[in-house]
mmCIF file of C-alpha atoms in Angstrom:
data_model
loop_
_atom_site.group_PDB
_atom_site.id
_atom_site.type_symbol
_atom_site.label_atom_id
_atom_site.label_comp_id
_atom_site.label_asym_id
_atom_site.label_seq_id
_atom_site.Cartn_x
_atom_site.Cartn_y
_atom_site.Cartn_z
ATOM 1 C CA UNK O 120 -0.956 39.109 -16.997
ATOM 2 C CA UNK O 121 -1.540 35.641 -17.971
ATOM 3 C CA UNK O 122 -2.837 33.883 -14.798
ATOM 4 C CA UNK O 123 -2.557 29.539 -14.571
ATOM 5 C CA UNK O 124 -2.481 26.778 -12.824
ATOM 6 C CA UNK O 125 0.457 24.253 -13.119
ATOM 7 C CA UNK O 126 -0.225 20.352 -12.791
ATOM 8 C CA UNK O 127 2.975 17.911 -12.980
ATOM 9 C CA UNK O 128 3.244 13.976 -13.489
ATOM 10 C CA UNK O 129 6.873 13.394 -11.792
ATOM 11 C CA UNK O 130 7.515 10.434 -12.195
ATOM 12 C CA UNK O 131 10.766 7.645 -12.262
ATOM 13 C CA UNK O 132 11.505 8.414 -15.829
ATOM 14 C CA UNK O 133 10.397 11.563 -16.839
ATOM 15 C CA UNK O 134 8.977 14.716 -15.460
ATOM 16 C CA UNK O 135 5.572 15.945 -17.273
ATOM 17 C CA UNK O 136 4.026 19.688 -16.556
ATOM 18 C CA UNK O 137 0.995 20.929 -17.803
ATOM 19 C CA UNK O 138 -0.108 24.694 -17.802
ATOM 20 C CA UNK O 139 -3.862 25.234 -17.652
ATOM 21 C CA UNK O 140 -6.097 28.455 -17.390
ATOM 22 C CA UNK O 141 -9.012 28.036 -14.452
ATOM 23 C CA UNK O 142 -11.109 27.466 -17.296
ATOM 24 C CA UNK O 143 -9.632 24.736 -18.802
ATOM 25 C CA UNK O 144 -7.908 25.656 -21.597
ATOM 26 C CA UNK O 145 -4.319 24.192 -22.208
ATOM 27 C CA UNK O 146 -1.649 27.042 -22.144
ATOM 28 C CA UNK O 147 1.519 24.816 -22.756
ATOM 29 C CA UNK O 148 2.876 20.638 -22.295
ATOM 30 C CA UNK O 149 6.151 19.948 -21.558
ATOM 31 C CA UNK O 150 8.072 16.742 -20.619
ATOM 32 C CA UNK O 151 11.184 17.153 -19.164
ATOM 33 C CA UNK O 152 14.159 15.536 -17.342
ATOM 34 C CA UNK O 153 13.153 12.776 -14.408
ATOM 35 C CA UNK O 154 13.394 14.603 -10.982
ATOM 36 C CA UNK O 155 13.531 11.549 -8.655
ATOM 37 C CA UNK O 156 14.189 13.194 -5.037
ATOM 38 C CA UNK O 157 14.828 9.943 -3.253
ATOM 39 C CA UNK O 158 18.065 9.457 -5.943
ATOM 40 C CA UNK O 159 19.173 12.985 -6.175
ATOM 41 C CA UNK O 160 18.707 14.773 -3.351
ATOM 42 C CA UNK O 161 16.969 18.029 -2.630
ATOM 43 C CA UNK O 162 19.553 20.287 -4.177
ATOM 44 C CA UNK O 163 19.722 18.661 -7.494
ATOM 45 C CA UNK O 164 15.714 18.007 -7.407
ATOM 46 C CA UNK O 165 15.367 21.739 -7.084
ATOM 47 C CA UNK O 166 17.895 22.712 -10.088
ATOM 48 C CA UNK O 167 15.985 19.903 -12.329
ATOM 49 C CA UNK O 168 12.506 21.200 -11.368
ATOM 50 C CA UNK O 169 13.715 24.617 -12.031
ATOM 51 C CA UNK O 170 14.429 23.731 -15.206
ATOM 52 C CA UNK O 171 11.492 21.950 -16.781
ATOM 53 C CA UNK O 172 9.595 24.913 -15.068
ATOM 54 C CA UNK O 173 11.356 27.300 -17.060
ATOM 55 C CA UNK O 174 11.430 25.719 -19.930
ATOM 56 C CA UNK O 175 7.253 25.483 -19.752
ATOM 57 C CA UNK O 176 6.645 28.855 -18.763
ATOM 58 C CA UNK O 177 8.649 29.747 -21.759
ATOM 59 C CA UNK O 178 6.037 28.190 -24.054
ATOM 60 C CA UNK O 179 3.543 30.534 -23.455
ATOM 61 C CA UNK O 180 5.562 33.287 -21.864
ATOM 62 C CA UNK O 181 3.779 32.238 -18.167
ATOM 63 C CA UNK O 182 5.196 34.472 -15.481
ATOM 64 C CA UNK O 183 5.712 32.769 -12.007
ATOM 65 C CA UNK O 184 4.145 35.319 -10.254
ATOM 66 C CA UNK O 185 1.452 34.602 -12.016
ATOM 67 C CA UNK O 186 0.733 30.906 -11.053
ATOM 68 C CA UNK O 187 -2.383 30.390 -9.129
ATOM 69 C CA UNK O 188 -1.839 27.064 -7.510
ATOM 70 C CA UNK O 189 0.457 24.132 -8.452
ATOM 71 C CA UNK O 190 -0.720 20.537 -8.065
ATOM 72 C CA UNK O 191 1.591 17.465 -8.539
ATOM 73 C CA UNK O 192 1.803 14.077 -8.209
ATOM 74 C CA UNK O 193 5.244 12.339 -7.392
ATOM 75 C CA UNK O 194 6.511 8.935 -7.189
ATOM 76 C CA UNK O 195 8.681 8.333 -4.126
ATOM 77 C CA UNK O 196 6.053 9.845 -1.263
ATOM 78 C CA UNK O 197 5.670 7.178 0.424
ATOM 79 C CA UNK O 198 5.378 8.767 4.112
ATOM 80 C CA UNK O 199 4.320 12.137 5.714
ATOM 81 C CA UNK O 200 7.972 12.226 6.086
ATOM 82 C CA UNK O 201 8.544 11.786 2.054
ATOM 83 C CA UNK O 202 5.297 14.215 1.718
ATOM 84 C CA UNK O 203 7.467 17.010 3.631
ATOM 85 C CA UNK O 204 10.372 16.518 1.459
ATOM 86 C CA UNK O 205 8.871 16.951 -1.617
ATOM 87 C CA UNK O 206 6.807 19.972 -0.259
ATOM 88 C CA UNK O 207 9.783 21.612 1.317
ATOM 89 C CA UNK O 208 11.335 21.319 -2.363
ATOM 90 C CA UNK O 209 8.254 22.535 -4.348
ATOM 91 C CA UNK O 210 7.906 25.378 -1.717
ATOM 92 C CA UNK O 211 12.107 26.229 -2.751
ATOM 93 C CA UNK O 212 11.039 26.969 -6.333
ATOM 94 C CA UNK O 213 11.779 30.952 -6.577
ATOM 95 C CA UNK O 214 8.979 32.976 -7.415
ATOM 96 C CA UNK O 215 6.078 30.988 -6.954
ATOM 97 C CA UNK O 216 3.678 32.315 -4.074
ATOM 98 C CA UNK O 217 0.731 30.021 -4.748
ATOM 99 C CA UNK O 218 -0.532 27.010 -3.007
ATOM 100 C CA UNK O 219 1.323 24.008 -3.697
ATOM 101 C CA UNK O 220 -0.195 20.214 -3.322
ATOM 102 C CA UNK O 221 2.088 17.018 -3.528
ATOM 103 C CA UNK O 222 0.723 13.524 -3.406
ATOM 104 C CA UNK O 223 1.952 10.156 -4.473
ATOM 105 C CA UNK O 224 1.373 9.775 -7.810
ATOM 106 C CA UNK O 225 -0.515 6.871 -7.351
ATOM 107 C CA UNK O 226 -3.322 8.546 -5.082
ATOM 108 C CA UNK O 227 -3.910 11.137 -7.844
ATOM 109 C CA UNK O 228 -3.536 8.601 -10.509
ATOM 110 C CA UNK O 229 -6.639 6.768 -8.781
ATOM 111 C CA UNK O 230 -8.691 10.630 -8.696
ATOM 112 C CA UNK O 231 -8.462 11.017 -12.356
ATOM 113 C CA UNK O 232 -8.927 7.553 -13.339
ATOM 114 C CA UNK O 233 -11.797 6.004 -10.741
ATOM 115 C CA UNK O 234 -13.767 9.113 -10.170
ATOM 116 C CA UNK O 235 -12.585 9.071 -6.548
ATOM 117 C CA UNK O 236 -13.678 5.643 -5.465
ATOM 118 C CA UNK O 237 -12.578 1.991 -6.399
ATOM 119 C CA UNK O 238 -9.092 0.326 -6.717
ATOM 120 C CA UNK O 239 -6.049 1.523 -9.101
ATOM 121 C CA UNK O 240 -3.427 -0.482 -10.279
ATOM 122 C CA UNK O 241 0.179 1.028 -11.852
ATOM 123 C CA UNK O 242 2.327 -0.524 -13.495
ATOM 124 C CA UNK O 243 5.167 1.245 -15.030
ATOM 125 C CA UNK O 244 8.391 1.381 -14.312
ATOM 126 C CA UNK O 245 7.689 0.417 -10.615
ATOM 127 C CA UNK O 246 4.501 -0.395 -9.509
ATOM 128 C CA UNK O 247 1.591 0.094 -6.803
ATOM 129 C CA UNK O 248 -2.096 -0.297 -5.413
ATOM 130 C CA UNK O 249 -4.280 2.177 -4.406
ATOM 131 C CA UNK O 250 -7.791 2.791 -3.177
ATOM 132 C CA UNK O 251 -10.832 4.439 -1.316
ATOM 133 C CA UNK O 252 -13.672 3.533 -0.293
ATOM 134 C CA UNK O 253 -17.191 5.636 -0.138
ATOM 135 C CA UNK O 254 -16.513 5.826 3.589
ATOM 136 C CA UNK O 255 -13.252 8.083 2.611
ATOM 137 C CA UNK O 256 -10.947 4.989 3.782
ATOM 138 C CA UNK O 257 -7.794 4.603 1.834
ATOM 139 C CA UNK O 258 -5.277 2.209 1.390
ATOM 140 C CA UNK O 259 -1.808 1.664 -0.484
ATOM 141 C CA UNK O 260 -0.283 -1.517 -1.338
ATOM 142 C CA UNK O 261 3.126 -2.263 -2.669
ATOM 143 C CA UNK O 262 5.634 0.844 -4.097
ATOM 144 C CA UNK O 263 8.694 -0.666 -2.039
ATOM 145 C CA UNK O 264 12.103 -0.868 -3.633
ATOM 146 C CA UNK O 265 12.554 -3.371 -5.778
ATOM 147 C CA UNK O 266 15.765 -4.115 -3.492
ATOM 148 C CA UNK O 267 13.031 -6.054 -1.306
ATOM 149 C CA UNK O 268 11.428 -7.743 -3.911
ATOM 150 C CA UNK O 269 8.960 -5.116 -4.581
ATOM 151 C CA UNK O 270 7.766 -3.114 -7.829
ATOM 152 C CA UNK O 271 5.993 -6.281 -8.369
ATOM 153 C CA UNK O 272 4.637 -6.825 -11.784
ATOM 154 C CA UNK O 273 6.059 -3.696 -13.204
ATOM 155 C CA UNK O 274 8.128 -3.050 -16.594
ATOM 156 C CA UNK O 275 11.615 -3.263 -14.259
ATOM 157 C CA UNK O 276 10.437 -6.742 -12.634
ATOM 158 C CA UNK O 277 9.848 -7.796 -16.164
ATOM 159 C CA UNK O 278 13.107 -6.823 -17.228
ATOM 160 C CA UNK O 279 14.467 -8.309 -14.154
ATOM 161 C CA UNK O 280 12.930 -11.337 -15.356
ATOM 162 C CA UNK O 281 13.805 -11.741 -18.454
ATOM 163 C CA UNK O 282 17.496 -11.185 -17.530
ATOM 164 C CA UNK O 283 17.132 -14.468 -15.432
ATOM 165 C CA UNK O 284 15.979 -16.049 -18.380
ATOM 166 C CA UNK O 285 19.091 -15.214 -20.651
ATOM 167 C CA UNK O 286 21.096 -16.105 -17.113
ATOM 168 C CA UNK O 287 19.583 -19.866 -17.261
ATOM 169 C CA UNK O 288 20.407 -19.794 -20.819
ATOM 170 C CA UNK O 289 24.231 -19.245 -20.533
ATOM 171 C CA UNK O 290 23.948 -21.564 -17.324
ATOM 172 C CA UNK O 291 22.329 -24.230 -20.190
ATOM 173 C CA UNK O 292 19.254 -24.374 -18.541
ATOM 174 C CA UNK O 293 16.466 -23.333 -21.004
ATOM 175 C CA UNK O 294 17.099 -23.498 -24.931
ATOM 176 C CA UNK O 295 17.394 -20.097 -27.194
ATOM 177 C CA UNK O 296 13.911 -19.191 -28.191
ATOM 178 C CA UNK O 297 13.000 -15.938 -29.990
ATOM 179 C CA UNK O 298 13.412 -13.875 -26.326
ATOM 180 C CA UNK O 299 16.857 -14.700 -25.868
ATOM 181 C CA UNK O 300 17.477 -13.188 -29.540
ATOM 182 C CA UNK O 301 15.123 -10.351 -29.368
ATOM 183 C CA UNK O 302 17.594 -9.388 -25.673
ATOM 184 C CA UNK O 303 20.528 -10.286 -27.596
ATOM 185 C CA UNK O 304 19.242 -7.600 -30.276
ATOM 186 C CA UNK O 305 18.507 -4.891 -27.389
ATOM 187 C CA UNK O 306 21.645 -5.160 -25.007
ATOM 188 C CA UNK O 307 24.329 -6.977 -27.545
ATOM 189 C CA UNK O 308 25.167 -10.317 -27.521
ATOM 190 C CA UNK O 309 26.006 -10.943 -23.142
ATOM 191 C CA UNK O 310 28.522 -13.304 -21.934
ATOM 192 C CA UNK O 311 28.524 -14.100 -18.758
ATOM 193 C CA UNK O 312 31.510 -11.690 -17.471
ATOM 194 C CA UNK O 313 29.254 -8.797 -19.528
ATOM 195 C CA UNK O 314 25.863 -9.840 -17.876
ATOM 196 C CA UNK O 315 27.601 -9.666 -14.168
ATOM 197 C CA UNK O 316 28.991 -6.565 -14.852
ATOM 198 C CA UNK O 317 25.114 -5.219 -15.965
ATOM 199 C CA UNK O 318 23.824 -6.923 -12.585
ATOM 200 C CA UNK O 319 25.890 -5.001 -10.076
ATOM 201 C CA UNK O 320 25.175 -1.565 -12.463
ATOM 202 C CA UNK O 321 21.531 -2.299 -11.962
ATOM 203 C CA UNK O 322 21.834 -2.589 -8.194
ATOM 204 C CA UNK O 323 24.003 0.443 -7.854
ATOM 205 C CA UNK O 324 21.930 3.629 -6.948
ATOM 206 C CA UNK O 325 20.944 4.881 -9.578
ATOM 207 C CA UNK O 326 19.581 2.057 -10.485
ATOM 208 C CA UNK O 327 19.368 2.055 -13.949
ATOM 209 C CA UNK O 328 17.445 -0.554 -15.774
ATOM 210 C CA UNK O 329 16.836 -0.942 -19.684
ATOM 211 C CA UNK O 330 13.824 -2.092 -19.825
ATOM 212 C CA UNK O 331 12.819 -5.118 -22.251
ATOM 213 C CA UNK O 332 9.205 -5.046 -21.599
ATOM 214 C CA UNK O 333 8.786 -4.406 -25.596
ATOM 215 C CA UNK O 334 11.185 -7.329 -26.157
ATOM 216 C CA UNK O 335 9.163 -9.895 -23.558
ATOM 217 C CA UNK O 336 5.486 -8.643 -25.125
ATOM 218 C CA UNK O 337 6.972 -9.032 -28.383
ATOM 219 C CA UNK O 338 8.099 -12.801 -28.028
ATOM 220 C CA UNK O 339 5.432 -13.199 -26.082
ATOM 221 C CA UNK O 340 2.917 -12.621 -28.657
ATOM 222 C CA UNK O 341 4.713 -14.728 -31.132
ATOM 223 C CA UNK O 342 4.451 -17.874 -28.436
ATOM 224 C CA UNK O 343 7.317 -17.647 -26.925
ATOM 225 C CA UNK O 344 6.910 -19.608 -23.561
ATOM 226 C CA UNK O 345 9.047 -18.293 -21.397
ATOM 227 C CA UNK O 346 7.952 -15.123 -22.488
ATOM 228 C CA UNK O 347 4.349 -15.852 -21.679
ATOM 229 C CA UNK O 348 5.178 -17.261 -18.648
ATOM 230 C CA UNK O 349 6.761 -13.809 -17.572
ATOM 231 C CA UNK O 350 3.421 -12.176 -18.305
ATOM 232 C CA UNK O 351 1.376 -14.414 -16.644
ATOM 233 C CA UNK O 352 3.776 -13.934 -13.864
ATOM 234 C CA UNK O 353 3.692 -10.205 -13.904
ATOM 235 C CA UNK O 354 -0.052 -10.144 -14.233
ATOM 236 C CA UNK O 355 -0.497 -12.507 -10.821
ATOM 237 C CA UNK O 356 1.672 -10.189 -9.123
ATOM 238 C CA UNK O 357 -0.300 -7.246 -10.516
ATOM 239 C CA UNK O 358 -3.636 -8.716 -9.776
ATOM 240 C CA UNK O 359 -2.538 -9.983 -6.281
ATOM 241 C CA UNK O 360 -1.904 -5.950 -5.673
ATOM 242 C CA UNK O 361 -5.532 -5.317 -6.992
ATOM 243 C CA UNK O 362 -6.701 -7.863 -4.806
ATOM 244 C CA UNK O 363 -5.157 -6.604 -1.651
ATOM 245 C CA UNK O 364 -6.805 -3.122 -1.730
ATOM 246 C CA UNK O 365 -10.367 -4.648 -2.360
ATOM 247 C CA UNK O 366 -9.899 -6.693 0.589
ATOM 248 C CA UNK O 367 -8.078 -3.881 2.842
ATOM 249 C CA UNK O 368 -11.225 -1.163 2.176
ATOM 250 C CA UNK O 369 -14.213 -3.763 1.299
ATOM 251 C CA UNK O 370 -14.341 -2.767 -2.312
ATOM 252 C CA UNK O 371 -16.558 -5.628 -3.049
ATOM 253 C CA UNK O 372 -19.197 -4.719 -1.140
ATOM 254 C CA UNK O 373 -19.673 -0.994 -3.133
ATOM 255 C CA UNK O 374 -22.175 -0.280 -5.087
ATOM 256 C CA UNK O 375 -19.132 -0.554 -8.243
ATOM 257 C CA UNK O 376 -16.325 -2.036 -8.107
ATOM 258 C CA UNK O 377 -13.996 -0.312 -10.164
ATOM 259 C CA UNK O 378 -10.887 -1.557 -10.827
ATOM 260 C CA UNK O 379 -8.826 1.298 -12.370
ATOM 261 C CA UNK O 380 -5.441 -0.012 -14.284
ATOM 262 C CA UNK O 381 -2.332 2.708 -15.058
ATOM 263 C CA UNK O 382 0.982 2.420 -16.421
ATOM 264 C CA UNK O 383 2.686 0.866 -20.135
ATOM 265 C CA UNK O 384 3.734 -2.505 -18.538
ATOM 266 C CA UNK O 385 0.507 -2.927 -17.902
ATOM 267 C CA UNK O 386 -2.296 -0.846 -20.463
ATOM 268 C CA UNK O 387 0.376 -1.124 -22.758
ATOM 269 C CA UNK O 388 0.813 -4.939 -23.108
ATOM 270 C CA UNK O 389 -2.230 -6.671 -24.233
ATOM 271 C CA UNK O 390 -1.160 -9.802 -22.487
ATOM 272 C CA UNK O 391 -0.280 -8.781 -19.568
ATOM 273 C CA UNK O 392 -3.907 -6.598 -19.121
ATOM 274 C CA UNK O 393 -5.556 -9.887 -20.598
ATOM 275 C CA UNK O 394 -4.181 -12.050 -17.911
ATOM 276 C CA UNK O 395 -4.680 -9.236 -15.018
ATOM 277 C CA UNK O 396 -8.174 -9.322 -16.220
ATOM 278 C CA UNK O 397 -8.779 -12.853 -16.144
ATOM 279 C CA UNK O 398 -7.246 -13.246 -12.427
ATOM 280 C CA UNK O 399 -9.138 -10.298 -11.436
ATOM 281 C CA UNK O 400 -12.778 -11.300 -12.612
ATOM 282 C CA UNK O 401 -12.184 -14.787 -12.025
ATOM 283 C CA UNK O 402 -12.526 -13.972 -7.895
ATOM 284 C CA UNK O 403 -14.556 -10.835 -8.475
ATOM 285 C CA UNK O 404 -17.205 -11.237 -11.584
ATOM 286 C CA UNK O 405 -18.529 -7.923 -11.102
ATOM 287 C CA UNK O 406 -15.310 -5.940 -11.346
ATOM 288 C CA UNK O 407 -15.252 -3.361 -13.783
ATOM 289 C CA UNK O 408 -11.330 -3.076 -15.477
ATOM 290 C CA UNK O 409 -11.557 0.898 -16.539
ATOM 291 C CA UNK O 410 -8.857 1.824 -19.064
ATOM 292 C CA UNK O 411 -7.461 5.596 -18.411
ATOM 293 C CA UNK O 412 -8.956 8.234 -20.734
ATOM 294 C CA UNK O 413 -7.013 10.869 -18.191
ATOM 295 C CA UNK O 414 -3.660 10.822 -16.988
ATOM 296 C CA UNK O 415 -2.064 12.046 -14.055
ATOM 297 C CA UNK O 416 -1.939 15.474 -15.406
ATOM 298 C CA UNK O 417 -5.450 15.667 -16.064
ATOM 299 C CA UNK O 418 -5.996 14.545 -12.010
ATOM 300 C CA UNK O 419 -3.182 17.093 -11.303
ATOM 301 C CA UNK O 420 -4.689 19.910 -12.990
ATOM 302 C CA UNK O 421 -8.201 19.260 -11.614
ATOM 303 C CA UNK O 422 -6.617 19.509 -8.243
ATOM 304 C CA UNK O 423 -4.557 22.821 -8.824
ATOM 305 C CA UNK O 424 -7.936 24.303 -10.475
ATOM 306 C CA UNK O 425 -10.023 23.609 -7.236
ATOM 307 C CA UNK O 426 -7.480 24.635 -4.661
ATOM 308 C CA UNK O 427 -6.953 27.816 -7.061
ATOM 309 C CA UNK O 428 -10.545 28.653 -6.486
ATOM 310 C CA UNK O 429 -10.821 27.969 -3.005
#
């Protein structure tokens, strides 16, 4: 009998499980299909969780029986009521008897990556503060639907963005720089009937949005400045977030501030962290940006492994 501990990373776009042994050795990795429970619903969560479960245990022939504890982090909690969801669902999965933990992904985004105390910025496909304090005081900022103008500074307000753009440019607005081409080369060449018809699919549930962050960092670095301005943009929006969880739990008065940053539209875009940087130190010279060596896996596992043993 091959005992483990399972830690998962579920979040909007794709569903990552790692199996562990208590003392720390990597059984299996396996990223699977997106399980978003606030799109699908709990019966189709279940099936999809099912699935990528399977399809781990499979890599190291891991019995379920023979879990220990299963930790995992999950976009879409944002409530106790969103908290009993997801738990209701993990607690569904046949043959699993252990103890289960779900948090927002953000909270144990900001474990692995701060140590436990400081601020955390994501920005991936959506985006959202956290933080705690030495005190134990947390706070959340942002994580809304982007239907209210939320997921601020993230890879889908980019691409939001730069749709505008290429919007003003068929209105005649703005000239064609390199972004309009480097969209052109990633959706096809839009007229306005085809970019209207993209619009309402992106606002119908679910939602779908290709993102163009690649295309915007690309032009971007080239000079592009509409491009640039869409960074610097993004990166007030992302340092605003920062901003509001320093002020929420005092941040700035700890010993460290650490400013913790997460997510590709973010670590991922040298621009974009450049800017975030620059807004950041410029009202708090002491901050310290850390860059993730651990991902939301790693804080995950750690989890699972202490709640195994306890």
């Amino acid at each position: 009998m091959k005992k483990y501990i399972l830690g998962v990373d579920s979040g909007g776009t794709a569903f990552k499980v790692r199996a562990m042994s208590l003392e720390g050795q990597v059984l299996a990795e396996y990223e699977g299909i997106p399980c978003r429970h606030y799109q699908l619903g709990e019966e189709e969560t279940i099936r999809r969780i099912n699935l990528n479960m399977d399809a781990i245990l499979a890599l190291f022939d891991g019995r379920r029986e023979d879990c220990l504890a299963i930790a995992a982090a999950v976009s879409g909690i944002d409530s106790p009521e969103d908290e009993e969801i997801v738990l209701r669902i993990y607690k569904a999965l046949p043959g699993f008897s252990c103890p289960i933990t779900c948090l927002n992904d953000g909270e144990m985004t900001h474990y692995a990556v701060t140590g436990g105390v400081g601020a955390l910025v994501i920005a991936g496909t959506g985006s959202i503060a956290f933080g705690r304090n030495s005190k134990g005081e947390s706070a959340r900022v942002g994580g809304w639907l982007f239907t209210i103008l939320s997921d601020e500074g993230s890879g889908s307000y980019i691409t939001r963005k730069a749709l505008f753009h290429y919007s003003r440019f068929l209105d005649g607005c703005v000239e064609e720089t390199p972004l309009i081409g480097l969209i052109r080369g990633k959706l096809g060449n839009l007229g306005r009937k085809d970019l209207m018809l993209f619009a309402t699919e992106i606002a119908t549930p679910p939602w779908t949005t290709p993102s163009l962050s690649v295309e915007v960092n690309q032009a971007a670095l080239g000079g592009d400045p509409y491009a640039l301005d869409i960074l610097k943009d993004a990166a007030k929006c992302t340092s605003t977030l920062a901003d509001e969880v320093i002020r929420l739990l005092h941040l700035d008065e700890e010993e460290e501030l650490r400013v913790g940053v997460w997510g590709s539209a973010l670590v991922k875009s040298k621009l974009h962290l450049q800017y975030f940087t620059e807004n950041v130190k410029a009202k708090y010279p002491a901050a310290k940006i850390i860059l993730p060596e651990k991902d939301a896996c790693d804080g995950a596992c750690m989890m699972a492994v202490a709640n195994a043993r306890s």
